[in-house]
Amino acid sequence: MEVQSLSPEIIQDIPKSSIQSIPAADIQATFGSSSIDLISKPLGSYILSFSDEWFAEASNLTTPIAPVRKPGVFTYAGAWYDGWETRRHNPEPFDWVVFRLGAASGKVRGVEIDTAFFDGNHAPEIAVEGCFSDDDDAVKEKGFGGWETILDRQECGPSQRQAWLLSSETAATYTHVRLCMFPDGGIARFRLYGTAVPVFPQSVDEVFDLAATINGGVAVRCSDQHFGTKDNLLLPGRGVNMGDGWETKRTRGEHVDWVIVRLGAPGEVEKIIIDTAHFRGNFPQKVQAFGGRFDKDPEPDARE
């Protein structure tokens, strides 16, 4: 596939998207019922290349758990940080990391940047770019010219978590994204919120997972997710531990917990798999599944 090379002049002429800054307290409410993290490690995303990672590895950016601090701990390169940190005095305009999405491709709705514990060495500004390509070798090169702007330059601030909501989901579909950090510094976590655009089997007789995140499934709401999030239910493979699943808080009376999943596409259900791996003493006694066709995400008591 040939990817059009965009000159700096063309990139500057791309209209800037109207965006909304989302504080940390509202990130879950804004993206939790409509989007997935397209670069989540459990989805199978991976890093193709980066400009520098002298102080802390770029792979930390997509760690699914919150960043932690280890004051007084040092490595050969310097103080230990749970994130991506590049060396000082970058001679280039920005440092960067190139990611391959976990899904086949996706459309972007928002971006989250967390500079937790980076204070004085945090990234001053970031931007996010995307491309659609089936050539990883070309995309990972420093001089690749096929990037287009998803999120214009935004200020980060020291040790804070924030997000930006695009005015609408991108019309373009992306396979790769590049996180740009101006000019250098540190970022703890990077999340890319959007919807997966899967490649479905050509045969209508082939059986596949309609609910899987990589096939466009989204857990839109649930009764509770005190110990483990609803989104874990739809990840590929089996959970790695008890924390890698959906777990609600204990209840003392008659109660039924529930989760509503929007499938990646309408389909006929042949079988349902419930996996309680690693849940011992806290697994559900019974489960029940219902299906329906709705024009919008239904309420828990909705009927067709």
XYZ file of N, CA and C in Angstrom, residues 109-282:
522
model
N -11.074 9.061 19.312
C -12.027 9.989 19.920
C -11.359 10.904 20.939
N -10.256 10.449 21.535
C -9.604 11.275 22.545
C -8.241 10.738 22.930
N -7.507 11.546 23.684
C -6.141 11.227 24.106
C -5.993 11.529 25.590
N -5.302 10.649 26.314
C -4.979 10.888 27.723
C -3.466 10.877 27.909
N -2.979 11.860 28.665
C -1.570 11.933 29.033
C -1.481 12.097 30.545
N -0.659 11.269 31.173
C -0.439 11.338 32.619
C 1.053 11.551 32.859
N 1.386 12.665 33.510
C 2.792 12.947 33.842
C 3.065 12.694 35.323
N 2.325 11.761 35.914
C 2.446 11.481 37.350
C 3.900 11.314 37.781
N 4.279 12.059 38.822
C 5.598 12.025 39.467
C 6.717 12.651 38.623
N 6.401 13.080 37.419
C 7.361 13.855 36.634
C 7.122 15.331 36.934
N 8.005 15.927 37.703
C 7.870 17.323 38.120
C 9.237 17.997 37.982
N 9.326 18.913 37.046
C 10.612 19.510 36.725
C 11.303 18.806 35.578
N 10.864 17.573 35.315
C 11.385 16.809 34.178
C 10.242 16.293 33.302
N 9.052 16.882 33.454
C 7.872 16.466 32.692
C 7.934 17.008 31.263
N 7.121 16.420 30.400
C 7.001 16.908 29.028
C 6.238 18.228 29.030
N 6.795 19.310 28.487
C 6.058 20.571 28.440
C 4.818 20.500 27.549
N 4.966 19.865 26.366
C 3.858 19.775 25.419
C 3.916 18.436 24.684
N 2.740 18.017 24.184
C 2.674 16.796 23.371
C 1.786 17.050 22.158
N 1.905 16.164 21.184
C 0.986 16.110 20.051
C 0.888 14.651 19.633
N -0.200 14.307 18.937
C -0.398 12.929 18.484
C -0.705 12.939 16.994
N -0.029 12.056 16.266
C -0.228 11.923 14.827
C -0.597 10.480 14.501
N -1.201 10.270 13.334
C -1.594 8.932 12.939
C -1.368 8.679 11.464
N -1.393 7.398 11.092
C -1.308 7.023 9.683
C -1.985 5.673 9.495
N -2.277 5.332 8.261
C -2.804 4.013 7.907
C -1.809 3.376 6.959
N -1.222 2.278 7.379
C -0.201 1.629 6.561
C -0.079 0.160 6.938
N 0.269 -0.661 5.956
C 0.544 -2.077 6.229
C 2.040 -2.364 6.195
N 2.848 -1.300 6.239
C 4.300 -1.441 6.152
C 4.954 -0.923 7.429
N 5.108 -1.797 8.425
C 5.730 -1.397 9.691
C 7.142 -0.853 9.486
N 7.881 -1.452 8.563
C 9.264 -1.039 8.355
C 9.356 0.406 7.884
N 8.410 0.836 7.076
C 8.410 2.223 6.603
C 7.980 3.178 7.702
N 6.947 2.797 8.444
C 6.380 3.684 9.460
C 7.364 3.953 10.592
N 8.183 2.994 10.936
C 9.065 3.154 12.093
C 10.249 4.075 11.828
N 10.493 4.417 10.563
C 11.634 5.257 10.225
C 11.405 6.704 10.643
N 12.469 7.356 11.070
C 12.401 8.751 11.515
C 11.861 9.663 10.422
N 12.221 9.412 9.176
C 11.827 10.294 8.083
C 10.516 9.936 7.414
N 9.734 9.017 7.992
C 8.449 8.647 7.393
C 7.570 9.883 7.242
N 7.016 10.086 6.051
C 6.281 11.316 5.772
C 4.777 11.185 5.730
N 4.229 10.061 6.175
C 2.792 9.847 6.056
C 1.962 10.232 7.257
N 2.550 10.933 8.222
C 1.802 11.274 9.435
C 0.828 12.420 9.185
N -0.346 12.325 9.828
C -1.290 13.440 9.842
C -1.708 13.716 11.278
N -2.058 14.957 11.548
C -2.341 15.382 12.915
C -3.660 14.813 13.421
N -3.618 14.202 14.609
C -4.828 13.795 15.332
C -5.128 14.798 16.435
N -4.101 15.136 17.209
C -4.224 16.118 18.290
C -3.079 17.109 18.165
N -3.420 18.393 18.037
C -2.404 19.435 17.963
C -1.677 19.571 19.299
N -0.618 20.339 19.315
C 0.201 20.513 20.516
C -0.630 20.999 21.699
N -0.455 20.290 22.835
C -1.172 20.608 24.067
C -0.182 20.653 25.223
N -0.433 21.550 26.166
C 0.408 21.636 27.354
C 0.097 20.485 28.303
N 1.133 19.980 28.953
C 0.968 18.842 29.858
C 0.930 19.254 31.329
N 1.930 19.981 31.778
C 2.003 20.328 33.195
C 2.661 19.239 34.005
N 3.199 19.587 35.176
C 3.908 18.613 36.010
C 2.966 17.703 36.788
N 3.274 16.437 36.837
C 2.596 15.443 37.664
C 1.081 15.587 37.662
N 0.486 15.482 36.494
C -0.969 15.555 36.411
C -1.500 14.673 35.283
N -2.720 14.210 35.502
C -3.402 13.369 34.527
C -4.498 14.192 33.872
N -4.544 14.185 32.555
C -5.567 14.930 31.841
C -5.819 14.280 30.492
N -6.919 14.675 29.861
C -7.271 14.120 28.557
C -7.855 15.214 27.684
N -7.953 14.905 26.404
C -8.536 15.827 25.438
C -9.528 15.064 24.573
N -10.742 15.598 24.475
C -11.814 15.001 23.681
C -11.903 15.732 22.351
N -11.786 15.002 21.251
C -11.922 15.613 19.938
C -13.370 16.025 19.710
N -13.589 16.969 18.808
C -14.951 17.438 18.538
C -15.822 16.312 18.008
N -15.220 15.366 17.313
C -15.917 14.174 16.836
C -14.878 13.095 16.576
N -15.331 11.879 16.526
C -14.423 10.781 16.214
C -13.792 11.016 14.848
N -12.525 10.683 14.706
C -11.842 10.934 13.441
C -12.525 10.194 12.293
N -12.644 10.873 11.161
C -13.185 10.219 9.974
C -12.190 9.205 9.432
N -10.913 9.528 9.581
C -9.858 8.626 9.112
C -9.680 7.455 10.068
N -9.249 6.349 9.517
C -8.921 5.151 10.283
C -7.405 5.004 10.330
N -6.883 4.641 11.508
C -5.435 4.581 11.693
C -4.987 3.190 12.126
N -3.792 2.825 11.688
C -3.151 1.588 12.132
C -1.997 1.873 13.087
N -1.414 3.073 12.975
C -0.262 3.482 13.773
C -0.471 4.899 14.290
N 0.125 5.195 15.436
C 0.136 6.563 15.950
C 1.545 6.908 16.414
N 1.835 8.205 16.396
C 3.116 8.687 16.904
C 2.855 9.734 17.980
N 3.376 9.488 19.168
C 3.320 10.452 20.264
C 4.556 11.335 20.174
N 4.342 12.645 20.079
C 5.435 13.610 19.991
C 5.511 14.399 21.296
N 6.706 14.551 21.829
C 6.934 15.267 23.083
C 7.878 16.439 22.805
N 7.393 17.658 23.086
C 8.157 18.871 22.766
C 8.776 19.470 24.028
N 10.080 19.710 24.064
C 11.087 19.119 23.170
C 11.598 17.775 23.682
N 11.502 17.569 25.008
C 11.955 16.323 25.634
C 11.346 16.273 27.031
N 11.722 15.270 27.835
C 11.196 15.177 29.195
C 10.605 13.823 29.502
N 9.559 13.811 30.361
C 8.996 12.552 30.814
C 7.481 12.529 30.804
N 6.924 11.361 30.470
C 5.485 11.093 30.485
C 5.291 9.726 31.116
N 4.346 9.618 32.045
C 4.111 8.342 32.724
C 3.241 7.394 31.903
N 2.094 7.885 31.425
C 1.152 7.030 30.708
C 0.556 7.761 29.504
N 0.205 6.959 28.485
C -0.412 7.449 27.257
C -1.561 6.521 26.915
N -2.758 7.096 26.768
C -3.939 6.327 26.363
C -4.526 6.958 25.100
N -5.011 6.114 24.201
C -5.609 6.576 22.951
C -7.019 6.010 22.862
N -8.012 6.851 23.110
C -9.395 6.387 23.177
C -10.072 6.456 21.809
N -10.801 5.399 21.476
C -11.501 5.360 20.202
C -12.230 4.047 20.029
N -12.547 3.717 18.790
C -13.253 2.477 18.477
C -12.427 1.651 17.498
N -12.427 0.362 17.705
C -11.699 -0.535 16.810
C -12.457 -0.679 15.497
N -11.712 -0.737 14.412
C -12.284 -1.018 13.091
C -11.712 -2.365 12.655
N -12.429 -3.441 12.912
C -11.876 -4.783 12.690
C -11.964 -5.222 11.234
N -11.280 -6.301 10.940
C -11.410 -6.981 9.658
C -12.180 -8.269 9.927
N -13.448 -8.310 9.533
C -14.287 -9.473 9.802
C -14.032 -10.573 8.768
N -14.307 -11.837 9.131
C -14.166 -12.933 8.172
C -15.040 -12.705 6.941
N -14.551 -13.124 5.783
C -15.313 -12.940 4.551
C -16.522 -13.860 4.487
N -16.409 -15.040 5.076
C -17.508 -15.995 5.058
C -18.470 -15.723 6.208
N -19.763 -15.660 5.912
C -20.769 -15.435 6.956
C -20.933 -16.668 7.832
N -20.385 -17.795 7.411
C -20.501 -19.032 8.181
C -19.376 -19.191 9.203
N -18.363 -18.345 9.133
C -17.233 -18.464 10.055
C -17.604 -17.916 11.425
N -17.252 -18.653 12.472
C -17.563 -18.256 13.845
C -16.416 -17.414 14.403
N -16.744 -16.263 14.985
C -15.734 -15.420 15.629
C -16.376 -14.714 16.811
N -15.562 -14.057 17.610
C -16.021 -13.442 18.861
C -16.617 -12.065 18.587
N -17.931 -11.958 18.642
C -18.623 -10.694 18.385
C -18.373 -9.660 19.469
N -18.051 -10.121 20.685
C -17.890 -9.200 21.814
C -16.456 -8.738 22.014
N -15.498 -9.357 21.357
C -14.086 -9.046 21.590
C -13.780 -7.582 21.306
N -12.949 -7.001 22.139
C -12.552 -5.608 21.949
C -11.917 -5.395 20.587
N -11.065 -6.318 20.153
C -10.388 -6.151 18.869
C -11.354 -6.257 17.696
N -12.562 -6.761 17.927
C -13.586 -6.827 16.887
C -14.633 -5.732 17.042
N -14.349 -4.742 17.876
C -15.246 -3.601 18.021
C -16.200 -3.673 19.187
N -16.136 -4.725 19.997
C -17.006 -4.826 21.165
C -16.622 -3.826 22.242
N -17.627 -3.297 22.942
C -17.395 -2.325 24.016
C -18.318 -2.650 25.184
N -17.765 -2.743 26.388
C -18.578 -2.879 27.601
C -19.056 -1.480 27.975
N -20.317 -1.177 27.709
C -20.780 0.212 27.797
C -21.178 0.633 29.206
N -21.651 -0.299 30.021
C -21.997 0.055 31.400
C -22.126 -1.206 32.240
N -22.076 -1.018 33.563
C -22.178 -2.161 34.465
C -22.730 -1.699 35.803
N -23.119 -2.657 36.631
C -23.676 -2.344 37.946
C -22.601 -1.885 38.912
N -21.386 -2.418 38.766
C -20.297 -2.106 39.692
C -19.000 -2.669 39.121
N -17.886 -2.017 39.409
C -16.572 -2.535 39.005
C -15.534 -2.122 40.048
N -15.865 -2.441 41.286
C -15.055 -1.978 42.414
C -13.631 -2.533 42.383
N -13.478 -3.817 42.053
C -12.160 -4.452 42.103
C -11.542 -4.689 40.727
N -12.354 -4.857 39.709
C -11.850 -5.116 38.359
C -12.790 -4.540 37.332
N -12.260 -3.911 36.287
C -13.099 -3.175 35.344
C -13.825 -4.089 34.363
N -14.965 -3.606 33.913
C -15.788 -4.327 32.945
C -15.058 -4.551 31.622
N -14.158 -3.636 31.260
C -13.453 -3.737 29.981
C -12.569 -4.978 29.902
N -12.117 -5.482 31.049
C -11.266 -6.674 31.053
C -11.979 -7.895 30.493
N -13.308 -7.905 30.560
C -14.078 -9.055 30.095
C -13.852 -9.361 28.620
N -13.543 -8.337 27.839
C -13.530 -8.482 26.383
C -12.130 -8.538 25.792
N -11.112 -8.616 26.651
C -9.733 -8.631 26.171
C -9.361 -9.994 25.587
N -8.378 -10.049 24.711
C -7.963 -11.331 24.123
C -7.366 -12.271 25.166
N -7.487 -13.555 24.920
C -6.850 -14.553 25.774
C -7.512 -14.684 27.132
N -6.789 -15.294 28.084
C -7.272 -15.488 29.438
C -6.600 -14.486 30.362
N -7.237 -14.183 31.489
C -6.660 -13.233 32.422
C -5.344 -13.723 32.993
N -4.448 -12.790 33.294
C -3.149 -13.174 33.848
C -3.207 -13.361 35.355
N -4.186 -12.714 36.013
C -4.389 -12.870 37.450
C -5.800 -12.401 37.785
N -6.159 -12.402 39.060
C -7.505 -12.026 39.469
C -7.827 -10.573 39.122
N -6.807 -9.735 39.087
C -7.034 -8.335 38.761
C -7.325 -8.094 37.298
N -7.119 -9.116 36.479
C -7.312 -8.990 35.039
C -8.676 -9.539 34.639
N -9.703 -9.092 35.350
C -11.064 -9.538 35.087
C -12.048 -8.526 35.635
N -13.320 -8.865 35.621
C -14.376 -7.994 36.155
C -14.760 -8.515 37.530
N -14.647 -7.682 38.553
C -15.016 -8.078 39.909
C -15.732 -6.930 40.609
N -16.881 -7.255 41.193
C -17.695 -6.261 41.894
C -17.460 -6.353 43.402
N -17.932 -5.346 44.112
C -17.814 -5.391 45.572
C -18.806 -6.388 46.151
N -18.568 -6.787 47.392
C -19.450 -7.741 48.065
C -20.804 -7.101 48.352
N -21.852 -7.916 48.310
C -23.198 -7.459 48.657
C -23.764 -8.370 49.736
N -24.639 -7.817 50.548
C -25.162 -8.567 51.695
C -26.616 -9.007 51.506
N -27.305 -8.429 50.517
C -28.697 -8.803 50.298
C -28.893 -9.388 48.911
N -30.171 -9.552 48.531
C -30.493 -10.051 47.199
C -29.978 -9.055 46.167
N -29.196 -9.547 45.233
C -28.587 -8.615 44.290
C -28.082 -9.369 43.071
N -28.193 -8.739 41.916
C -27.649 -9.287 40.675
C -26.766 -8.226 40.034
N -25.498 -8.532 39.842
C -24.617 -7.625 39.107
C -24.756 -7.888 37.614
N -24.508 -6.880 36.811
C -24.720 -6.997 35.368
C -23.733 -6.117 34.603
N -23.545 -6.473 33.350
C -22.749 -5.663 32.436
C -23.423 -5.701 31.067
N -23.454 -4.564 30.386
C -24.030 -4.458 29.047
C -22.892 -4.314 28.046
N -22.871 -5.187 27.051
C -21.823 -5.188 26.030
C -22.439 -4.861 24.673
N -21.890 -3.847 24.024
C -22.277 -3.551 22.646
C -21.365 -4.342 21.716
N -21.947 -5.220 20.920
C -21.163 -6.086 20.050
C -20.520 -5.286 18.920
N -19.459 -5.855 18.367
C -18.789 -5.183 17.269
C -19.616 -5.151 16.002
N -20.549 -6.090 15.876
C -21.447 -6.145 14.724
C -22.636 -7.020 15.099
N -23.814 -6.798 14.488
C -24.941 -7.701 14.730
C -24.593 -9.106 14.248
N -25.098 -10.105 14.944
C -24.780 -11.464 14.532
C -25.633 -12.490 15.242
N -25.527 -13.732 14.800
C -26.215 -14.851 15.419
C -25.270 -15.520 16.415
N -25.760 -15.740 17.624
C -24.925 -16.298 18.687
C -25.022 -17.820 18.687
N -23.883 -18.492 18.604
C -23.837 -19.949 18.639
C -23.420 -20.466 20.001
N -22.514 -19.761 20.672
C -22.092 -20.195 22.004
C -21.558 -19.002 22.782
N -21.576 -19.143 24.096
C -21.074 -18.116 25.005
C -20.047 -18.763 25.928
N -18.912 -18.121 26.098
C -17.855 -18.635 26.970
C -17.715 -17.712 28.172
N -17.799 -18.276 29.371
C -17.549 -17.555 30.621
C -16.300 -18.154 31.256
N -15.288 -17.333 31.477
C -14.011 -17.806 32.012
C -13.782 -17.166 33.379
N -13.733 -17.978 34.439
C -13.498 -17.470 35.799
C -12.070 -17.764 36.260
N -11.137 -17.815 35.330
C -9.738 -18.092 35.674
C -9.244 -17.156 36.769
N -8.593 -17.729 37.784
C -7.971 -17.021 38.919
C -8.976 -16.558 39.980
N -10.271 -16.696 39.720
C -11.264 -16.313 40.731
C -11.597 -17.543 41.574
N -11.181 -17.508 42.843
C -11.386 -18.617 43.769
C -12.004 -18.056 45.044
N -13.199 -18.489 45.359
C -13.888 -17.966 46.533
C -14.657 -16.692 46.242
N -14.502 -16.152 45.055
C -15.225 -14.935 44.695
C -15.804 -15.004 43.285
